[in-house]
Structure formats: structure tokens, C-alpha cells
Amino acid sequence: MRVLVLGAGVIGVTSAYALHRAGHEVVLVERREAVGQETSWGNGGIIHTSEAGPWSEPGAWREVLRSLGREDAPMLLRLKALPGLWRWGPQFLRECAPHRFRRNLHANLALAVASVAALDRIRHETGITHDEVTRGTLEICHTQAQLHHLVDKLAPLAEHGLRFQVLDRAAATALEPALATASQAVVGAIHFHADQSGCCETFTKKLADWLVERGAELHTGTTVERLLVEGGRVVGAVTDGGPVRADAVVVALGPWSRRLLQTVGVEVPIYPVKGVSITMDRRAWPEAPTMTVLNHGWFFALTPLGDRIRVAGSAEFTGWDTTPAPARIDAILGRAVHVFPGLRACAAAPGRRDWAGLRPIVPSGVPIVGVNPKPGLWLNVGHGHLGWTLAAGSAERLAQAIGGHNAGLAA
């Protein structure tokens, strides 16, 4: 079967890989001049089962309301975004109910665990390297109360596949010596064994190259104008380079999926939420972490990517704006430097890149994978802040669904 995949970020390219392995002829279409140039470029770089929880958790609305007018808030709602949230917002609030949150968390965690294993299989088969670190991630705590609260929160998830170990200060510092340089004492940490990190953009580019070498088609610099429908069936897409026909069409356009799908009467509850990251030269800080360090107390994650290091930790409801606002960059970098003063040298080193991109958030936080709303049309959308984490597993489920297996997930 000839399958057209729209979008060549990590979701689209892993979808193409899974479909190729299932024996399908694959065509990838991407509007940018290269793959992995939107949300896949500057995400936090973390593949983490430990952060599978959706943003729609009990009490989340209080955090959003407290953020109004605060440029330094980790999650910021701008007033100009409110008109676009009149339908999405109430759906998000409904998903904050405790029983819905637990259901959504368990669904995402199961997919995340499967996805880490699927990513390992891709690397094994293709030989791709992407500055990956497979030693897990480390979430640090500065008070015993913070550590105990985190352990209580995580304990029920062990039976759902989350692997973690509680470390005291000595054990945490032995695992990651950079903790000794923190300005605030680290009393302990949680080590999430199955978590990984790596450059999503590099992985996406190399996997696309691997596919092209094996016969897949890749059309970059090509904009999808509309879906091609004949007799009620989606049979391809019309692009600025002409029509592309296929037996099946997969939409994997991240936050832009909603607009395209609306043209054929399919509504998906996706809202774009901006994230920012700062990528710097890691060599300016000799004691820099060698594995991802998460700090929820100060709302940032620090991830090594080969000779680079990236700090991320921001969510901004601001419509379709992708400008890395200086105030937001300063806030997140300031929090990270406060805890790790050595990062200041990286921030001042040449080659720093401040980035902003849009996450495709659905109210439940559970992506829409393998859903078939019209004959010939398949979805792999709505991964939110977990695109890198859930990509490989979502791709496998999509391929199973297209192959006739009931593997779909719906938000």
C-alpha cells in the first residue's frame, strides 16, 4: 500500500519508518527545507517515562490563573490567547478531574514505556546515533519535604511500569558529580532508570536519510494546500508542487494538523502552546552534567547533547507566536543559573541559540494515534510536550492500526 505521511518532524518520520517496516511504500511531505525543523528542533531532548503525566492535572487551572501578567511564570496564559481557548479551555478543565487525570496518565505511561523500547529497536536496526544518553534522568530535590512528596506521588505508578530509585545526596552526587556544584544543597534525588535523552533533530534527519536510502520518497519545501477527497475517501493531498495520490494519508503536522483536518470536516481539539529552550556550548562548563537533570522546584530541565547543553522548562499560551521572547528566555535561564552557577559560562559562550516552538496540546494530554476519522485518512497528532518521548511507540501503534489491528488511541 502507498502511504502518504504529511509532516516530517519526529512524529511523521517515525511513522514513515514503522510503515516502511510493515511493508508499505512511503511518501513523506514537509513544508520546511529540511526535516525536524519545527517542534522537533529545540525540544527538551528528553525521552522520559517519568514525565508522562498530562498538563491537565488536578489544580492546574490555579497555576494558569496565577500566571496572568507574570512573564517569569513557568506556565503563562496571555490575555490575547483567550479568544482561541473558548472551546478548548473548558475541555482542558474537565480533564483535570482526578479520575480523568489518572486514566490519561496511565494511558500515556503505558505508551511511553512501549515507546522507549521501540526507540531502542530503531537504533539497533538502523545504527543511528544522536548524542543519546541512556543512563536515565535525575530529578533533584532541595528539601526532604519535596523529596517525600515526590516519592508519594510516584509510588502508585510503579505498578504501571514506571521504574525509579530514591537516592540520598551521596548516591545522587556519585551518579551525577555536577550536583556538587549546585548553589543550593541537594538533599536527594529520584533516578528514573528507563529515561533517555538525545538530539531529536539529529535522530529525525538520520532516520529520514535511512528511509530515503531504502526507497522512501521525501519532498521537502513542499506545502500541503488541502486533502484530496474523491467519493468520500481521502486519496491524497494537493501541494504547491501538484497532487500526491496514495492509498492512505497520515496527518502528522503537529499543531498545524487541526487547520488541515477542518477542511474535510474533521475536528481535533489541538491548541498550540509555545515552549522555549536555550542551547549552548557545554564545553564552557567543565563540570556540566553528563545526564539530564530535572528540577521541578525551579522549573527547568538541563540536558547534555554532545558538546552542547540545553535548558528548557516553559509553557506559554500565546496563539501562533513563535518568537523566543527575551523575558521568557531570561526567566528560564535565570532559574537554571541560580541553581547551577557554572551554566553562566555556557550562556555567555559563542554559538548560543534561543529557540521557541509550538507544542500540539490536546485537553486530555493523550495523543490521537491510529484514529481513522474518514476512509483513507489516519491521524498521529496531539503529542504535546511528549512528542520525542512518545514518537516511536505512537508510530508502531499507527502502523498496527493501518494494518488492521485495533491499536488506536484517542484524546
Short mmCIF file of C-alpha atoms in Angstrom, two decimals:
data_model
loop_
_atom_site.label_atom_id
_atom_site.label_comp_id
_atom_site.label_asym_id
_atom_site.label_seq_id
_atom_site.Cartn_x
_atom_site.Cartn_y
_atom_site.Cartn_z
CA MET A 1 0.00 0.00 0.00
CA ARG A 2 1.21 3.51 -0.84
CA VAL A 3 1.01 5.73 2.26
CA LEU A 4 1.44 9.50 2.23
CA VAL A 5 2.72 10.97 5.51
CA LEU A 6 2.17 14.71 5.93
CA GLY A 7 4.77 16.26 8.20
CA ALA A 8 8.42 15.28 8.68
CA GLY A 9 9.04 16.06 12.29
CA VAL A 10 9.90 13.20 14.63
CA ILE A 11 6.25 12.02 14.64
CA GLY A 12 5.99 11.91 10.86
CA VAL A 13 9.40 10.36 10.24
CA THR A 14 8.97 7.62 12.85
CA SER A 15 5.52 6.97 11.36
CA ALA A 16 7.16 6.56 7.96
CA TYR A 17 9.73 4.18 9.47
CA ALA A 18 7.09 1.97 11.09
CA LEU A 19 5.05 1.89 7.89
CA HIS A 20 8.16 1.06 5.84
CA ARG A 21 8.96 -1.83 8.17
CA ALA A 22 5.38 -3.06 7.75
CA GLY A 23 5.99 -3.31 4.01
CA HIS A 24 4.28 -0.16 2.77
CA GLU A 25 5.53 2.27 0.13
CA VAL A 26 6.04 5.58 1.94
CA VAL A 27 5.96 9.18 0.74
CA LEU A 28 6.88 12.00 3.17
CA VAL A 29 5.92 15.64 2.57
CA GLU A 30 7.40 18.52 4.60
CA ARG A 31 6.92 22.28 4.09
CA ARG A 32 10.31 23.20 5.55
CA GLU A 33 13.51 22.76 3.54
CA ALA A 34 14.71 20.01 5.89
CA VAL A 35 13.10 17.56 8.29
CA GLY A 36 12.80 18.13 12.04
CA GLN A 37 12.83 21.93 11.88
CA GLU A 38 9.73 22.77 13.92
CA THR A 39 8.97 21.39 17.39
CA SER A 40 11.48 18.58 16.86
CA TRP A 41 14.37 21.06 16.63
CA GLY A 42 14.53 22.60 20.08
CA ASN A 43 12.55 20.40 22.44
CA GLY A 44 14.00 19.49 25.82
CA GLY A 45 15.79 16.49 24.33
CA ILE A 46 14.35 14.10 26.91
CA ILE A 47 12.64 10.74 26.32
CA HIS A 48 11.04 10.30 29.70
CA THR A 49 8.57 7.83 31.13
CA SER A 50 8.90 9.90 34.30
CA GLU A 51 7.08 12.91 32.79
CA ALA A 52 4.22 11.11 31.05
CA GLY A 53 1.58 12.97 33.03
CA PRO A 54 -0.68 15.37 31.10
CA TRP A 55 -0.76 19.06 31.94
CA SER A 56 -4.48 18.75 32.70
CA GLU A 57 -3.95 17.63 36.28
CA PRO A 58 -6.00 18.49 39.37
CA GLY A 59 -5.41 22.13 40.31
CA ALA A 60 -3.75 23.06 37.01
CA TRP A 61 -6.26 25.85 36.44
CA ARG A 62 -5.00 27.63 39.57
CA GLU A 63 -1.46 27.69 38.18
CA VAL A 64 -2.74 29.08 34.88
CA LEU A 65 -4.72 31.85 36.59
CA ARG A 66 -1.76 32.73 38.82
CA SER A 67 0.37 33.16 35.71
CA LEU A 68 -1.66 36.04 34.26
CA GLY A 69 0.66 39.01 33.77
CA ARG A 70 3.74 37.18 35.10
CA GLU A 71 6.46 36.96 32.46
CA ASP A 72 8.52 34.68 34.71
CA ALA A 73 5.72 32.15 35.29
CA PRO A 74 6.63 28.61 34.12
CA MET A 75 3.15 28.28 32.59
CA LEU A 76 1.93 31.62 31.20
CA LEU A 77 -1.52 32.44 29.84
CA ARG A 78 -1.56 35.61 27.75
CA LEU A 79 -4.83 37.51 27.51
CA LYS A 80 -4.60 37.61 23.72
CA ALA A 81 -4.85 33.81 23.70
CA LEU A 82 -8.22 33.70 25.48
CA PRO A 83 -10.46 34.04 22.38
CA GLY A 84 -8.88 30.93 20.87
CA LEU A 85 -9.47 28.94 24.06
CA TRP A 86 -13.23 29.34 24.37
CA ARG A 87 -13.86 25.71 23.39
CA TRP A 88 -10.52 24.12 24.21
CA GLY A 89 -10.27 25.65 27.70
CA PRO A 90 -13.42 24.06 29.18
CA GLN A 91 -12.39 20.69 27.73
CA PHE A 92 -8.98 21.08 29.40
CA LEU A 93 -10.61 21.90 32.75
CA ARG A 94 -12.87 18.86 32.50
CA GLU A 95 -9.82 16.62 32.04
CA CYS A 96 -8.36 17.99 35.30
CA ALA A 97 -10.84 15.87 37.27
CA PRO A 98 -8.84 13.36 39.36
CA HIS A 99 -10.34 10.23 37.76
CA ARG A 100 -9.76 11.58 34.24
CA PHE A 101 -6.21 12.62 35.07
CA ARG A 102 -5.38 9.14 36.40
CA ARG A 103 -6.83 7.49 33.29
CA ASN A 104 -4.89 9.79 30.98
CA LEU A 105 -1.67 9.42 32.97
CA HIS A 106 -1.85 5.63 32.86
CA ALA A 107 -2.52 5.67 29.10
CA ASN A 108 0.46 7.93 28.46
CA LEU A 109 2.75 5.99 30.78
CA ALA A 110 1.96 2.71 29.01
CA LEU A 111 2.68 4.34 25.66
CA ALA A 112 5.88 5.95 26.97
CA VAL A 113 7.23 2.63 28.27
CA ALA A 114 6.45 0.99 24.92
CA SER A 115 7.96 3.93 23.07
CA VAL A 116 11.33 3.76 24.84
CA ALA A 117 11.57 0.10 23.84
CA ALA A 118 10.55 0.97 20.27
CA LEU A 119 13.21 3.69 20.08
CA ASP A 120 15.84 1.20 21.22
CA ARG A 121 14.75 -1.12 18.41
CA ILE A 122 15.05 1.66 15.82
CA ARG A 123 18.59 2.48 16.93
CA HIS A 124 19.53 -1.19 16.92
CA GLU A 125 18.21 -1.74 13.39
CA THR A 126 19.48 1.49 11.83
CA GLY A 127 22.69 2.14 13.77
CA ILE A 128 21.63 5.77 14.25
CA THR A 129 23.39 7.80 16.95
CA HIS A 130 22.13 11.18 18.10
CA ASP A 131 24.13 12.17 21.20
CA GLU A 132 21.95 9.79 23.16
CA VAL A 133 22.39 9.17 26.88
CA THR A 134 20.70 6.03 28.19
CA ARG A 135 21.65 6.28 31.88
CA GLY A 136 18.26 7.64 32.90
CA THR A 137 17.35 11.06 34.24
CA LEU A 138 17.75 12.55 37.68
CA GLU A 139 15.15 14.70 39.40
CA ILE A 140 16.77 16.61 42.24
CA CYS A 141 15.17 17.90 45.43
CA HIS A 142 16.40 20.63 47.76
CA THR A 143 14.30 19.72 50.81
CA GLN A 144 13.26 16.47 52.45
CA ALA A 145 9.62 17.56 52.24
CA GLN A 146 9.96 17.97 48.48
CA LEU A 147 11.57 14.54 48.17
CA HIS A 148 8.91 12.81 50.28
CA HIS A 149 6.11 14.48 48.31
CA LEU A 150 7.64 13.31 45.04
CA VAL A 151 8.04 9.73 46.26
CA ASP A 152 4.40 9.65 47.42
CA LYS A 153 3.31 10.94 44.02
CA LEU A 154 5.35 8.36 42.09
CA ALA A 155 4.75 5.26 44.21
CA PRO A 156 1.35 4.33 42.67
CA LEU A 157 2.89 4.44 39.18
CA ALA A 158 5.37 1.63 39.84
CA GLU A 159 2.68 -0.96 39.11
CA HIS A 160 2.07 0.76 35.76
CA GLY A 161 5.66 0.37 34.60
CA LEU A 162 7.49 3.40 36.00
CA ARG A 163 10.96 2.43 37.24
CA PHE A 164 12.69 4.70 39.72
CA GLN A 165 15.05 4.68 42.69
CA VAL A 166 15.28 7.13 45.57
CA LEU A 167 18.84 8.36 46.15
CA ASP A 168 20.32 10.26 49.07
CA ARG A 169 22.69 13.16 48.45
CA ALA A 170 25.82 11.00 48.36
CA ALA A 171 24.36 8.47 45.92
CA ALA A 172 22.91 11.19 43.69
CA THR A 173 26.22 13.05 43.56
CA ALA A 174 28.09 9.83 42.82
CA LEU A 175 25.78 9.25 39.85
CA GLU A 176 25.99 12.86 38.64
CA PRO A 177 29.02 14.74 40.06
CA ALA A 178 27.71 18.06 38.70
CA LEU A 179 25.30 18.15 41.65
CA ALA A 180 28.24 19.04 43.88
CA THR A 181 28.45 22.38 42.07
CA ALA A 182 24.84 23.36 42.80
CA SER A 183 24.42 26.60 44.75
CA GLN A 184 21.58 25.06 46.75
CA ALA A 185 22.22 21.82 48.61
CA VAL A 186 20.68 18.75 47.00
CA VAL A 187 19.25 16.55 49.75
CA GLY A 188 18.31 13.71 47.43
CA ALA A 189 17.05 12.74 44.01
CA ILE A 190 14.94 10.30 42.06
CA HIS A 191 16.74 8.28 39.40
CA PHE A 192 14.44 7.23 36.56
CA HIS A 193 16.27 4.27 35.06
CA ALA A 194 14.40 3.93 31.77
CA ASP A 195 14.57 7.59 30.76
CA GLN A 196 16.88 8.69 27.98
CA SER A 197 17.95 11.86 26.23
CA GLY A 198 19.36 12.83 22.86
CA CYS A 199 19.08 15.24 19.96
CA CYS A 200 15.66 14.83 18.39
CA GLU A 201 16.58 16.83 15.28
CA THR A 202 19.66 14.69 14.57
CA PHE A 203 17.68 11.49 15.06
CA THR A 204 14.89 12.69 12.76
CA LYS A 205 17.29 13.72 9.99
CA LYS A 206 19.27 10.47 10.12
CA LEU A 207 16.14 8.34 10.17
CA ALA A 208 14.73 10.22 7.16
CA ASP A 209 18.02 9.66 5.31
CA TRP A 210 17.90 5.96 6.21
CA LEU A 211 14.40 5.71 4.75
CA VAL A 212 15.28 7.54 1.54
CA GLU A 213 18.25 5.23 1.02
CA ARG A 214 15.77 2.33 1.15
CA GLY A 215 13.30 3.71 -1.34
CA ALA A 216 11.06 6.11 0.57
CA GLU A 217 10.17 9.41 -1.12
CA LEU A 218 10.84 12.68 0.71
CA HIS A 219 9.54 16.00 -0.60
CA THR A 220 10.83 18.96 1.43
CA GLY A 221 9.98 22.60 0.76
CA THR A 222 6.50 21.38 -0.20
CA THR A 223 3.37 22.91 1.32
CA VAL A 224 0.15 20.91 1.66
CA GLU A 225 -2.75 23.05 0.46
CA ARG A 226 -5.62 20.63 1.02
CA LEU A 227 -6.51 16.98 1.26
CA LEU A 228 -7.67 15.26 -1.91
CA VAL A 229 -11.10 13.64 -1.45
CA GLU A 230 -12.92 11.51 -4.00
CA GLY A 231 -16.23 9.78 -3.29
CA GLY A 232 -15.91 10.49 0.43
CA ARG A 233 -12.46 8.90 0.63
CA VAL A 234 -9.16 10.72 1.21
CA VAL A 235 -6.94 9.68 -1.69
CA GLY A 236 -4.01 12.05 -1.32
CA ALA A 237 -3.13 15.71 -0.90
CA VAL A 238 -2.83 18.73 -3.13
CA THR A 239 0.51 20.50 -2.61
CA ASP A 240 2.09 23.60 -4.11
CA GLY A 241 4.01 21.16 -6.30
CA GLY A 242 0.90 19.35 -7.51
CA PRO A 243 -1.25 16.45 -6.29
CA VAL A 244 0.23 13.44 -4.50
CA ARG A 245 -2.01 10.38 -4.54
CA ALA A 246 -1.93 7.48 -2.09
CA ASP A 247 -3.97 4.59 -0.74
CA ALA A 248 -3.80 6.08 2.76
CA VAL A 249 -2.89 9.50 4.15
CA VAL A 250 -1.37 10.08 7.60
CA VAL A 251 -1.63 13.56 9.11
CA ALA A 252 1.33 14.25 11.43
CA LEU A 253 1.52 18.03 11.22
CA GLY A 254 1.72 18.82 14.93
CA PRO A 255 -0.22 21.96 15.86
CA TRP A 256 -0.97 22.66 12.17
CA SER A 257 -2.96 19.42 11.87
CA ARG A 258 -6.18 20.99 13.09
CA ARG A 259 -6.45 23.55 10.29
CA LEU A 260 -5.92 20.98 7.56
CA LEU A 261 -8.34 18.48 9.06
CA GLN A 262 -11.06 21.11 9.44
CA THR A 263 -11.15 21.44 5.65
CA VAL A 264 -12.56 17.91 5.40
CA GLY A 265 -14.89 18.24 8.39
CA VAL A 266 -12.67 16.54 10.95
CA GLU A 267 -12.28 18.40 14.24
CA VAL A 268 -9.41 17.62 16.62
CA PRO A 269 -9.01 19.58 19.89
CA ILE A 270 -5.42 20.73 19.36
CA TYR A 271 -4.14 24.05 20.71
CA PRO A 272 -0.60 25.40 20.11
CA VAL A 273 1.38 26.05 23.30
CA LYS A 274 4.77 27.71 22.94
CA GLY A 275 7.86 26.29 24.58
CA VAL A 276 11.32 27.83 24.71
CA SER A 277 14.80 26.38 25.05
CA ILE A 278 18.35 27.69 25.15
CA THR A 279 21.08 25.58 23.52
CA MET A 280 24.67 26.41 24.49
CA ASP A 281 28.25 25.23 24.21
CA ARG A 282 28.67 22.70 27.01
CA ARG A 283 32.47 22.87 26.86
CA ALA A 284 32.43 26.25 28.62
CA TRP A 285 31.41 24.43 31.83
CA PRO A 286 33.83 21.55 32.54
CA GLU A 287 31.67 20.21 35.40
CA ALA A 288 28.44 20.21 33.34
CA PRO A 289 26.01 17.32 33.88
CA THR A 290 26.51 14.18 31.81
CA MET A 291 22.85 13.15 32.13
CA THR A 292 19.57 15.06 32.22
CA VAL A 293 18.88 16.84 35.50
CA LEU A 294 15.29 17.86 36.25
CA ASN A 295 14.41 20.41 38.89
CA HIS A 296 10.68 20.90 39.36
CA GLY A 297 11.26 23.15 42.34
CA TRP A 298 12.86 25.69 39.99
CA PHE A 299 11.00 24.58 36.84
CA PHE A 300 13.77 23.64 34.45
CA ALA A 301 15.49 20.68 32.84
CA LEU A 302 19.16 20.59 31.89
CA THR A 303 20.10 18.14 29.13
CA PRO A 304 23.56 17.37 27.66
CA LEU A 305 23.57 16.92 23.88
CA GLY A 306 27.13 16.00 22.96
CA ASP A 307 29.19 19.22 23.04
CA ARG A 308 26.02 21.22 23.68
CA ILE A 309 23.76 21.63 26.68
CA ARG A 310 20.11 22.65 26.56
CA VAL A 311 17.91 24.18 29.22
CA ALA A 312 14.12 24.05 28.83
CA GLY A 313 11.10 24.48 31.04
CA SER A 314 8.38 26.83 29.83
CA ALA A 315 4.81 26.78 28.53
CA GLU A 316 3.09 29.82 27.07
CA PHE A 317 -0.49 30.12 25.80
CA THR A 318 0.01 32.85 23.21
CA GLY A 319 -1.62 31.67 19.99
CA TRP A 320 0.64 31.06 16.99
CA ASP A 321 3.53 33.31 18.00
CA THR A 322 6.90 31.53 17.78
CA THR A 323 9.14 34.40 18.89
CA PRO A 324 11.53 33.45 21.73
CA ALA A 325 10.54 36.36 23.98
CA PRO A 326 13.62 37.72 25.84
CA ALA A 327 11.73 37.89 29.15
CA ARG A 328 10.84 34.20 28.94
CA ILE A 329 14.39 33.22 27.95
CA ASP A 330 15.84 35.28 30.80
CA ALA A 331 13.42 33.74 33.30
CA ILE A 332 14.20 30.12 32.50
CA LEU A 333 17.93 30.70 32.12
CA GLY A 334 17.96 32.70 35.34
CA ARG A 335 16.35 29.85 37.28
CA ALA A 336 18.85 27.33 35.94
CA VAL A 337 21.86 29.58 36.58
CA HIS A 338 20.62 30.23 40.11
CA VAL A 339 20.90 26.52 40.89
CA PHE A 340 23.93 25.79 38.68
CA PRO A 341 26.15 28.91 38.52
CA GLY A 342 28.54 27.13 36.14
CA LEU A 343 25.90 27.38 33.43
CA ARG A 344 26.52 31.13 33.24
CA ALA A 345 29.73 30.49 31.25
CA CYS A 346 27.76 28.44 28.72
CA ALA A 347 25.17 31.19 28.36
CA ALA A 348 27.90 33.71 27.57
CA ALA A 349 29.80 31.45 25.14
CA PRO A 350 29.55 31.93 21.34
CA GLY A 351 27.04 29.83 19.42
CA ARG A 352 24.15 30.07 21.84
CA ARG A 353 20.72 29.63 20.25
CA ASP A 354 17.48 30.81 21.84
CA TRP A 355 14.52 28.94 20.35
CA ALA A 356 10.75 28.81 20.57
CA GLY A 357 8.34 26.32 19.05
CA LEU A 358 4.73 25.19 19.31
CA ARG A 359 3.59 22.05 21.07
CA PRO A 360 0.32 20.46 19.84
CA ILE A 361 -1.64 20.11 23.10
CA VAL A 362 -4.94 18.24 23.43
CA PRO A 363 -7.08 18.70 26.58
CA SER A 364 -6.57 15.15 27.86
CA GLY A 365 -2.84 15.11 27.12
CA VAL A 366 -3.30 11.73 25.40
CA PRO A 367 -2.28 11.86 21.71
CA ILE A 368 -4.65 10.91 18.90
CA VAL A 369 -2.91 7.92 17.33
CA GLY A 370 -4.17 5.44 14.75
CA VAL A 371 -7.61 7.04 14.59
CA ASN A 372 -9.35 6.74 11.20
CA PRO A 373 -12.00 9.52 11.01
CA LYS A 374 -12.57 9.15 7.26
CA PRO A 375 -11.84 6.38 4.78
CA GLY A 376 -8.21 6.66 3.76
CA LEU A 377 -7.34 9.19 6.49
CA TRP A 378 -5.26 8.40 9.60
CA LEU A 379 -4.11 10.58 12.48
CA ASN A 380 -0.92 10.73 14.55
CA VAL A 381 -1.30 14.07 16.32
CA GLY A 382 -1.61 15.84 19.66
CA HIS A 383 1.54 14.66 21.46
CA GLY A 384 2.00 17.94 23.31
CA HIS A 385 5.20 18.13 25.36
CA LEU A 386 5.79 14.39 24.88
CA GLY A 387 6.43 14.17 21.14
CA TRP A 388 10.03 12.94 21.45
CA THR A 389 9.02 10.58 24.24
CA LEU A 390 6.00 9.03 22.51
CA ALA A 391 7.08 9.17 18.85
CA ALA A 392 8.44 5.65 18.31
CA GLY A 393 5.64 3.93 20.21
CA SER A 394 2.95 6.02 18.51
CA ALA A 395 4.42 5.11 15.13
CA GLU A 396 4.18 1.40 15.90
CA ARG A 397 0.56 1.77 17.01
CA LEU A 398 -0.27 3.74 13.88
CA ALA A 399 1.25 1.07 11.63
CA GLN A 400 -0.66 -1.63 13.51
CA ALA A 401 -3.92 0.28 13.09
CA ILE A 402 -3.38 0.81 9.36
CA GLY A 403 -2.54 -2.87 9.08
CA GLY A 404 -5.89 -3.81 10.58
CA HIS A 405 -5.01 -4.15 14.25
CA ASN A 406 -7.05 -2.18 16.78
CA ALA A 407 -4.27 -0.09 18.29
CA GLY A 408 -5.66 3.44 18.10
CA LEU A 409 -5.63 5.98 20.92
CA ALA A 410 -7.97 8.96 21.03
CA ALA A 411 -7.77 12.04 23.24
#
